[in-house]
mmCIF file of C-alpha atoms and ligand atoms in Angstrom:
data_model
loop_
_atom_site.group_PDB
_atom_site.id
_atom_site.type_symbol
_atom_site.label_atom_id
_atom_site.label_comp_id
_atom_site.label_asym_id
_atom_site.label_seq_id
_atom_site.Cartn_x
_atom_site.Cartn_y
_atom_site.Cartn_z
ATOM 1 C CA MET X 46 14.281 7.163 -2.221
ATOM 2 C CA ASN X 47 14.709 9.794 0.394
ATOM 3 C CA TYR X 48 11.858 9.089 2.819
ATOM 4 C CA ARG X 49 13.038 7.944 6.198
ATOM 5 C CA HIS X 50 10.305 7.002 8.577
ATOM 6 C CA ALA X 51 12.580 7.664 11.720
ATOM 7 C CA PHE X 52 11.651 11.332 11.413
ATOM 8 C CA HIS X 53 7.916 10.583 11.753
ATOM 9 C CA ALA X 54 7.799 7.505 14.031
ATOM 10 C CA GLY X 55 5.240 7.775 16.784
ATOM 11 C CA GLY X 56 3.545 10.870 15.379
ATOM 12 C CA PHE X 57 -0.198 11.164 15.043
ATOM 13 C CA ALA X 58 -0.381 9.391 11.741
ATOM 14 C CA ASP X 59 1.513 6.422 13.085
ATOM 15 C CA VAL X 60 -0.759 6.226 16.162
ATOM 16 C CA ALA X 61 -3.835 6.159 14.031
ATOM 17 C CA LYS X 62 -2.561 3.693 11.505
ATOM 18 C CA HIS X 63 -0.818 1.288 14.086
ATOM 19 C CA ALA X 64 -3.913 1.328 16.375
ATOM 20 C CA ALA X 65 -5.909 0.206 13.321
ATOM 21 C CA LEU X 66 -3.343 -2.476 12.254
ATOM 22 C CA ALA X 67 -3.259 -3.912 15.711
ATOM 23 C CA LEU X 68 -7.090 -4.279 15.696
ATOM 24 C CA LEU X 69 -6.965 -5.999 12.367
ATOM 25 C CA VAL X 70 -4.218 -8.488 13.421
ATOM 26 C CA GLU X 71 -6.037 -9.028 16.804
ATOM 27 C CA ARG X 72 -9.054 -10.219 14.768
ATOM 28 C CA LEU X 73 -7.187 -12.771 12.802
ATOM 29 C CA ARG X 74 -6.341 -14.459 16.110
ATOM 30 C CA ASP X 75 -10.009 -15.146 16.614
ATOM 31 C CA LYS X 76 -9.791 -18.409 14.705
ATOM 32 C CA PRO X 77 -7.109 -21.080 15.330
ATOM 33 C CA LYS X 78 -6.070 -21.469 11.755
ATOM 34 C CA PRO X 79 -2.618 -19.832 11.118
ATOM 35 C CA PHE X 80 -2.385 -16.557 9.243
ATOM 36 C CA CYS X 81 0.176 -14.562 7.409
ATOM 37 C CA VAL X 82 0.750 -10.768 7.403
ATOM 38 C CA LEU X 83 2.590 -9.201 4.493
ATOM 39 C CA ASP X 84 4.016 -5.766 5.330
ATOM 40 C CA THR X 85 5.051 -4.425 1.969
ATOM 41 C CA HIS X 86 6.731 -1.184 3.103
ATOM 42 C CA ALA X 87 8.135 -2.302 6.504
ATOM 43 C CA GLY X 88 10.574 0.401 7.513
ATOM 44 C CA LEU X 89 12.950 -0.153 10.378
ATOM 45 C CA GLY X 90 10.774 -2.239 12.704
ATOM 46 C CA GLU X 91 11.807 -0.264 15.832
ATOM 47 C CA TYR X 92 12.465 3.392 16.315
ATOM 48 C CA ASP X 93 14.610 5.203 18.868
ATOM 49 C CA LEU X 94 12.571 8.309 19.742
ATOM 50 C CA LEU X 95 15.635 9.863 21.418
ATOM 51 C CA ALA X 96 17.858 9.531 18.366
ATOM 52 C CA ASP X 97 18.548 12.433 16.086
ATOM 53 C CA ALA X 98 15.917 11.999 13.412
ATOM 54 C CA ALA X 99 13.020 11.613 15.849
ATOM 55 C CA THR X 100 14.269 14.390 18.051
ATOM 56 C CA ARG X 101 14.572 16.806 15.179
ATOM 57 C CA THR X 102 10.855 16.696 14.275
ATOM 58 C CA GLY X 103 9.598 15.792 17.769
ATOM 59 C CA GLU X 104 6.331 14.554 16.073
ATOM 60 C CA TRP X 105 6.125 11.672 18.577
ATOM 61 C CA ARG X 106 5.640 14.255 21.380
ATOM 62 C CA ASP X 107 2.257 15.177 19.818
ATOM 63 C CA GLY X 108 1.534 11.497 19.226
ATOM 64 C CA ILE X 109 2.443 8.384 21.228
ATOM 65 C CA ALA X 110 3.847 10.569 24.101
ATOM 66 C CA ARG X 111 0.397 11.813 24.913
ATOM 67 C CA LEU X 112 -1.033 8.246 25.129
ATOM 68 C CA PHE X 113 1.824 6.290 26.632
ATOM 69 C CA GLY X 114 1.157 7.039 30.349
ATOM 70 C CA ARG X 115 -2.619 7.107 30.134
ATOM 71 C CA THR X 116 -4.494 4.480 32.169
ATOM 72 C CA ASP X 117 -8.003 5.071 30.767
ATOM 73 C CA ALA X 118 -7.484 3.634 27.217
ATOM 74 C CA PRO X 119 -10.443 1.656 25.871
ATOM 75 C CA ASP X 120 -10.030 -2.111 25.116
ATOM 76 C CA ALA X 121 -9.748 -1.296 21.406
ATOM 77 C CA MET X 122 -6.431 0.378 22.125
ATOM 78 C CA GLY X 123 -5.198 -2.465 24.233
ATOM 79 C CA ALA X 124 -3.030 -4.478 21.767
ATOM 80 C CA TYR X 125 -1.429 -1.371 20.325
ATOM 81 C CA LEU X 126 -0.520 0.177 23.715
ATOM 82 C CA ARG X 127 0.714 -3.162 25.000
ATOM 83 C CA ALA X 128 3.132 -3.417 22.118
ATOM 84 C CA VAL X 129 4.510 0.105 22.841
ATOM 85 C CA ARG X 130 4.829 -0.662 26.561
ATOM 86 C CA ALA X 131 6.466 -3.987 25.881
ATOM 87 C CA LEU X 132 9.310 -2.240 24.157
ATOM 88 C CA ASN X 133 9.694 0.246 27.051
ATOM 89 C CA PRO X 134 9.526 -2.056 30.119
ATOM 90 C CA ASP X 135 10.955 0.475 32.444
ATOM 91 C CA GLY X 136 8.002 2.726 31.898
ATOM 92 C CA SER X 137 9.757 5.648 30.190
ATOM 93 C CA LEU X 138 9.054 6.129 26.521
ATOM 94 C CA ARG X 139 12.094 5.733 24.263
ATOM 95 C CA TRP X 140 11.336 2.986 21.731
ATOM 96 C CA TYR X 141 8.494 2.975 19.173
ATOM 97 C CA PRO X 142 7.292 -0.170 17.486
ATOM 98 C CA GLY X 143 6.984 0.051 13.644
ATOM 99 C CA SER X 144 4.571 -2.162 11.860
ATOM 100 C CA PRO X 145 6.747 -5.344 11.792
ATOM 101 C CA ARG X 146 7.371 -5.157 15.563
ATOM 102 C CA LEU X 147 3.734 -4.462 16.275
ATOM 103 C CA VAL X 148 2.659 -7.404 14.041
ATOM 104 C CA ARG X 149 5.341 -9.748 15.327
ATOM 105 C CA ASP X 150 4.161 -9.178 18.906
ATOM 106 C CA LEU X 151 0.761 -10.298 17.913
ATOM 107 C CA LEU X 152 1.668 -13.570 16.032
ATOM 108 C CA ARG X 153 0.983 -16.918 17.693
ATOM 109 C CA PRO X 154 3.330 -19.862 17.042
ATOM 110 C CA GLY X 155 2.688 -20.970 13.468
ATOM 111 C CA ASP X 156 1.559 -17.600 12.234
ATOM 112 C CA ARG X 157 3.932 -15.647 9.904
ATOM 113 C CA LEU X 158 5.048 -12.162 8.984
ATOM 114 C CA VAL X 159 6.759 -11.280 5.703
ATOM 115 C CA ALA X 160 8.308 -7.882 6.109
ATOM 116 C CA ASN X 161 9.478 -6.308 2.833
ATOM 117 C CA GLU X 162 11.543 -3.177 2.459
ATOM 118 C CA LEU X 163 13.280 -1.541 -0.501
ATOM 119 C CA HIS X 164 15.917 0.406 1.401
ATOM 120 C CA PRO X 165 18.927 -2.066 1.816
ATOM 121 C CA ALA X 166 20.160 -0.624 5.086
ATOM 122 C CA ASP X 167 16.631 -0.881 6.545
ATOM 123 C CA ALA X 168 16.176 -4.477 5.235
ATOM 124 C CA GLU X 169 19.558 -5.255 6.956
ATOM 125 C CA THR X 170 18.359 -3.698 10.209
ATOM 126 C CA LEU X 171 15.160 -5.815 9.981
ATOM 127 C CA ARG X 172 17.204 -8.982 9.397
ATOM 128 C CA ARG X 173 19.270 -8.236 12.492
ATOM 129 C CA THR X 174 16.390 -7.185 14.617
ATOM 130 C CA PHE X 175 14.308 -10.306 13.847
ATOM 131 C CA ALA X 176 17.115 -12.794 13.468
ATOM 132 C CA ARG X 177 16.170 -14.930 16.392
ATOM 133 C CA GLU X 178 12.477 -14.589 16.084
ATOM 134 C CA PRO X 179 10.550 -17.508 14.509
ATOM 135 C CA GLY X 180 7.798 -16.770 12.016
ATOM 136 C CA VAL X 181 9.502 -13.695 10.358
ATOM 137 C CA GLU X 182 10.711 -13.512 6.794
ATOM 138 C CA ILE X 183 12.533 -10.371 5.639
ATOM 139 C CA ALA X 184 12.282 -9.586 1.931
ATOM 140 C CA GLU X 185 14.190 -6.912 0.196
ATOM 141 C CA GLY X 186 12.693 -5.199 -2.963
ATOM 142 C CA ASP X 187 9.784 -3.143 -4.225
ATOM 143 C CA GLY X 188 6.682 -3.323 -2.092
ATOM 144 C CA TYR X 189 4.141 -3.443 -4.995
ATOM 145 C CA THR X 190 6.091 -6.303 -6.555
ATOM 146 C CA ALA X 191 5.966 -8.157 -3.138
ATOM 147 C CA LEU X 192 2.125 -7.629 -3.173
ATOM 148 C CA LYS X 193 1.997 -9.832 -6.296
ATOM 149 C CA ALA X 194 4.834 -12.195 -5.535
ATOM 150 C CA LYS X 195 4.100 -13.022 -1.955
ATOM 151 C CA LEU X 196 0.234 -13.380 -2.463
ATOM 152 C CA PRO X 197 -1.605 -15.594 -1.870
ATOM 153 C CA PRO X 198 0.184 -16.816 1.240
ATOM 154 C CA ALA X 199 0.399 -20.509 1.769
ATOM 155 C CA GLU X 200 -1.941 -20.285 4.753
ATOM 156 C CA ARG X 201 -4.660 -18.709 2.519
ATOM 157 C CA ARG X 202 -5.567 -16.564 5.403
ATOM 158 C CA GLY X 203 -4.199 -13.107 6.353
ATOM 159 C CA LEU X 204 -3.640 -9.473 5.808
ATOM 160 C CA ALA X 205 -1.527 -7.312 3.537
ATOM 161 C CA PHE X 206 -0.463 -3.952 5.032
ATOM 162 C CA VAL X 207 0.597 -1.462 2.323
ATOM 163 C CA ASP X 208 2.246 1.687 3.715
ATOM 164 C CA PRO X 209 4.056 3.510 0.893
ATOM 165 C CA PRO X 210 6.206 6.610 1.460
ATOM 166 C CA PHE X 211 4.168 8.811 -1.027
ATOM 167 C CA GLU X 212 7.334 10.158 -2.596
ATOM 168 C CA ARG X 213 6.237 9.279 -6.172
ATOM 169 C CA LYS X 214 3.818 11.783 -7.849
ATOM 170 C CA ASP X 215 1.724 8.885 -9.118
ATOM 171 C CA GLU X 216 1.733 6.989 -5.765
ATOM 172 C CA PHE X 217 -2.088 7.046 -5.428
ATOM 173 C CA ALA X 218 -2.376 5.525 -8.967
ATOM 174 C CA ALA X 219 0.273 2.932 -8.338
ATOM 175 C CA LEU X 220 -1.270 2.037 -5.080
ATOM 176 C CA ALA X 221 -4.748 1.580 -6.671
ATOM 177 C CA ARG X 222 -3.265 -0.623 -9.413
ATOM 178 C CA ALA X 223 -1.266 -2.739 -6.913
ATOM 179 C CA LEU X 224 -4.290 -3.183 -4.549
ATOM 180 C CA ARG X 225 -6.240 -4.491 -7.499
ATOM 181 C CA GLN X 226 -3.449 -6.922 -8.520
ATOM 182 C CA GLY X 227 -2.995 -8.073 -5.078
ATOM 183 C CA HIS X 228 -6.693 -8.593 -4.537
ATOM 184 C CA ARG X 229 -6.935 -10.678 -7.776
ATOM 185 C CA ARG X 230 -4.305 -13.065 -6.240
ATOM 186 C CA PHE X 231 -5.876 -13.131 -2.853
ATOM 187 C CA ALA X 232 -9.507 -12.181 -3.071
ATOM 188 C CA THR X 233 -10.441 -13.462 0.466
ATOM 189 C CA GLY X 234 -7.489 -11.667 2.171
ATOM 190 C CA THR X 235 -7.779 -8.434 4.145
ATOM 191 C CA PHE X 236 -5.943 -5.416 2.744
ATOM 192 C CA VAL X 237 -5.194 -2.251 4.537
ATOM 193 C CA ALA X 238 -3.401 0.669 2.782
ATOM 194 C CA TRP X 239 -2.240 3.870 4.279
ATOM 195 C CA TYR X 240 -2.552 7.260 2.537
ATOM 196 C CA PRO X 241 -1.784 10.850 3.556
ATOM 197 C CA VAL X 242 -4.651 13.395 3.647
ATOM 198 C CA LYS X 243 -3.092 16.729 2.628
ATOM 199 C CA GLY X 244 -5.532 18.343 0.131
ATOM 200 C CA ARG X 245 -8.741 16.486 -0.581
ATOM 201 C CA ALA X 246 -8.590 16.263 -4.390
ATOM 202 C CA PRO X 247 -6.033 13.516 -4.814
ATOM 203 C CA VAL X 248 -7.584 11.526 -1.952
ATOM 204 C CA ASP X 249 -11.056 11.811 -3.398
ATOM 205 C CA ALA X 250 -9.876 10.795 -6.848
ATOM 206 C CA PHE X 251 -8.220 7.694 -5.356
ATOM 207 C CA LEU X 252 -11.245 6.860 -3.341
ATOM 208 C CA SER X 253 -13.650 7.139 -6.248
ATOM 209 C CA GLU X 254 -11.383 4.838 -8.242
ATOM 210 C CA MET X 255 -11.491 2.267 -5.449
ATOM 211 C CA ALA X 256 -15.298 2.708 -5.242
ATOM 212 C CA ASP X 257 -15.694 1.611 -8.972
ATOM 213 C CA GLY X 258 -17.154 -1.714 -7.894
ATOM 214 C CA ARG X 259 -14.253 -3.975 -9.169
ATOM 215 C CA ILE X 260 -13.374 -4.659 -5.511
ATOM 216 C CA ARG X 261 -16.189 -5.219 -2.922
ATOM 217 C CA ARG X 262 -16.154 -4.691 0.826
ATOM 218 C CA VAL X 263 -14.124 -1.568 0.645
ATOM 219 C CA GLY X 264 -13.872 0.691 3.676
ATOM 220 C CA VAL X 265 -12.369 4.104 4.326
ATOM 221 C CA ALA X 266 -11.161 5.606 7.669
ATOM 222 C CA GLU X 267 -9.586 9.008 8.131
ATOM 223 C CA PHE X 268 -8.174 10.418 11.305
ATOM 224 C CA MET X 269 -7.866 14.121 10.818
ATOM 225 C CA ARG X 270 -5.298 16.047 13.008
ATOM 226 C CA PHE X 271 -6.271 19.297 11.098
ATOM 227 C CA PRO X 272 -9.087 20.147 8.670
ATOM 228 C CA PRO X 273 -7.866 19.724 5.043
ATOM 229 C CA ASP X 274 -7.513 23.376 4.379
ATOM 230 C CA ASP X 275 -3.786 23.579 3.880
ATOM 231 C CA ASP X 276 -2.477 21.036 1.533
ATOM 232 C CA ARG X 277 1.180 21.664 2.321
ATOM 233 C CA ARG X 278 0.920 19.900 5.646
ATOM 234 C CA LEU X 279 -0.115 16.401 6.629
ATOM 235 C CA ASN X 280 -3.663 16.920 7.758
ATOM 236 C CA GLY X 281 -4.786 13.485 8.275
ATOM 237 C CA SER X 282 -3.912 9.709 8.382
ATOM 238 C CA GLY X 283 -6.071 7.739 5.903
ATOM 239 C CA LEU X 284 -6.693 4.052 5.658
ATOM 240 C CA LEU X 285 -8.424 2.104 2.776
ATOM 241 C CA THR X 286 -9.494 -1.404 3.874
ATOM 242 C CA VAL X 287 -10.720 -4.295 1.828
ATOM 243 C CA ASN X 288 -12.437 -7.300 3.553
ATOM 244 C CA ALA X 289 -11.989 -5.791 6.993
ATOM 245 C CA PRO X 290 -13.369 -8.172 9.654
ATOM 246 C CA TRP X 291 -16.860 -7.928 11.223
ATOM 247 C CA LYS X 292 -17.111 -5.067 13.862
ATOM 248 C CA PHE X 293 -13.761 -3.580 12.762
ATOM 249 C CA GLU X 294 -15.387 -0.200 12.053
ATOM 250 C CA GLU X 295 -17.063 -0.170 15.550
ATOM 251 C CA ARG X 296 -13.799 -1.104 17.275
ATOM 252 C CA LEU X 297 -11.801 1.438 15.283
ATOM 253 C CA ARG X 298 -14.202 4.149 16.064
ATOM 254 C CA GLU X 299 -13.864 3.290 19.845
ATOM 255 C CA ALA X 300 -9.969 3.501 19.535
ATOM 256 C CA TRP X 301 -9.862 6.650 17.356
ATOM 257 C CA GLU X 302 -12.395 8.599 19.388
ATOM 258 C CA TRP X 303 -10.273 8.063 22.508
ATOM 259 C CA CYS X 304 -6.994 8.913 20.554
ATOM 260 C CA GLY X 305 -8.693 11.994 18.954
ATOM 261 C CA ALA X 306 -9.597 13.379 22.368
ATOM 262 C CA ALA X 307 -6.168 12.560 23.804
ATOM 263 C CA LEU X 308 -4.323 14.244 20.964
ATOM 264 C CA GLY X 309 -6.776 17.066 20.623
ATOM 265 C CA ILE X 310 -7.433 16.623 16.859
ATOM 266 C CA GLU X 311 -9.231 19.349 15.093
ATOM 267 C CA GLY X 312 -10.396 17.712 11.850
ATOM 268 C CA GLY X 313 -12.553 14.907 13.224
ATOM 269 C CA ILE X 314 -12.836 11.172 12.293
ATOM 270 C CA ARG X 315 -14.435 9.496 9.266
ATOM 271 C CA ILE X 316 -15.101 5.807 9.200
ATOM 272 C CA GLU X 317 -17.446 4.482 6.580
ATOM 273 C CA THR X 318 -18.140 1.824 3.996
ATOM 274 C CA LEU X 319 -17.164 2.759 0.438
ATOM 275 C CA VAL X 320 -18.414 -0.423 -1.436
ATOM 276 C CA GLY X 321 -20.591 -2.941 0.349
ATOM 277 C CA GLU X 322 -20.927 -6.696 0.071
HETATM 278 C C1 LIG D 475 5.850 4.954 5.818
HETATM 279 S S1 LIG D 475 7.354 4.032 5.822
HETATM 280 C C2 LIG D 475 6.888 2.532 6.501
HETATM 281 C C3 LIG D 475 6.517 2.520 7.955
HETATM 282 C C4 LIG D 475 6.187 1.197 8.491
HETATM 283 N N1 LIG D 475 5.169 0.511 7.642
HETATM 284 C C5 LIG D 475 5.601 1.267 9.878
HETATM 285 O O1 LIG D 475 4.338 1.389 9.981
HETATM 286 O O2 LIG D 475 6.384 1.291 10.792
HETATM 287 C C6 LIG D 475 7.595 3.650 4.126
HETATM 288 C C7 LIG D 475 8.763 2.765 3.960
HETATM 289 O O3 LIG D 475 8.792 2.282 2.573
HETATM 290 C C8 LIG D 475 10.167 2.166 2.089
HETATM 291 N N2 LIG D 475 10.115 2.229 0.599
HETATM 292 C C9 LIG D 475 10.273 3.282 -0.187
HETATM 293 N N3 LIG D 475 10.026 2.892 -1.452
HETATM 294 C C10 LIG D 475 9.649 1.546 -1.361
HETATM 295 C C11 LIG D 475 9.287 0.579 -2.343
HETATM 296 N N4 LIG D 475 9.159 0.895 -3.607
HETATM 297 N N5 LIG D 475 9.098 -0.654 -1.895
HETATM 298 C C12 LIG D 475 9.094 -1.060 -0.612
HETATM 299 N N6 LIG D 475 9.543 -0.099 0.372
HETATM 300 C C13 LIG D 475 9.672 1.203 -0.026
HETATM 301 C C14 LIG D 475 10.835 3.342 2.821
HETATM 302 O O4 LIG D 475 12.355 3.049 2.905
HETATM 303 C C15 LIG D 475 10.139 3.383 4.228
HETATM 304 O O5 LIG D 475 10.889 2.655 5.105
#
């Protein structure tokens, strides 16, 4: 368990995944019924971009730093950028919201977040960070186990965000298995799983497995910083969705096209339906 997200916080992959996550949670607020978000691989919750880890890679300088001061963002980027700005009220960028902070900011009274993390020190940080905030449960353990144990939520309405570190060689296979198990338990829920695009082959194998028809309403979205011609680097940020809400693809395209232009991406954007109704 070596992966530390602090090195990558606020980079292009985070920008793409968090903009999408904010759009999904925003849609859940369209109806008054309470919802629950399960964040299976939650990380730290908040990241100091001026601390050693983030400074060493500087990934955020080619990510959130290029968007933070912009005043021309489309409406589809609104919830995400508001969450980043809320953590930096003096207007200079230092703190970056990980998925638990982003989701927490979008909850209404009565909605819930379950943030699960395996790393004990990170789980402890999460407990401290959210100690005084109602509606947040911190769980410590394996994320794929949480996807079974915590679903379906009592609210019977909500979203599971699955953002593994991709340290295991069999992570794509484990992810596909866990998504199927989670979906069996909560077939009406929305699922969104992040994956890295390095070379195409493992990604395409994963996507064809997820397109086998066992789960319907599957979507794929890839934000490609570079074309996938060098599989030693992270070329793109990928998302597999299940039961994404109406108009999500349209809203995501609006958000990502603006981000893509702002970040000067070279590999383009792919947003499509993998399995229909
Ligand atoms: C990509 S990071 C998560 C980032 C976070 N979701 C965000 O968007 O801000 C992956 C996280 O998974 C944690 N992790 C590693 N193995 C895990 C496992 N088996 N179950 C749950 N979490 C795990 C790592 O400690 C790391 O914090």
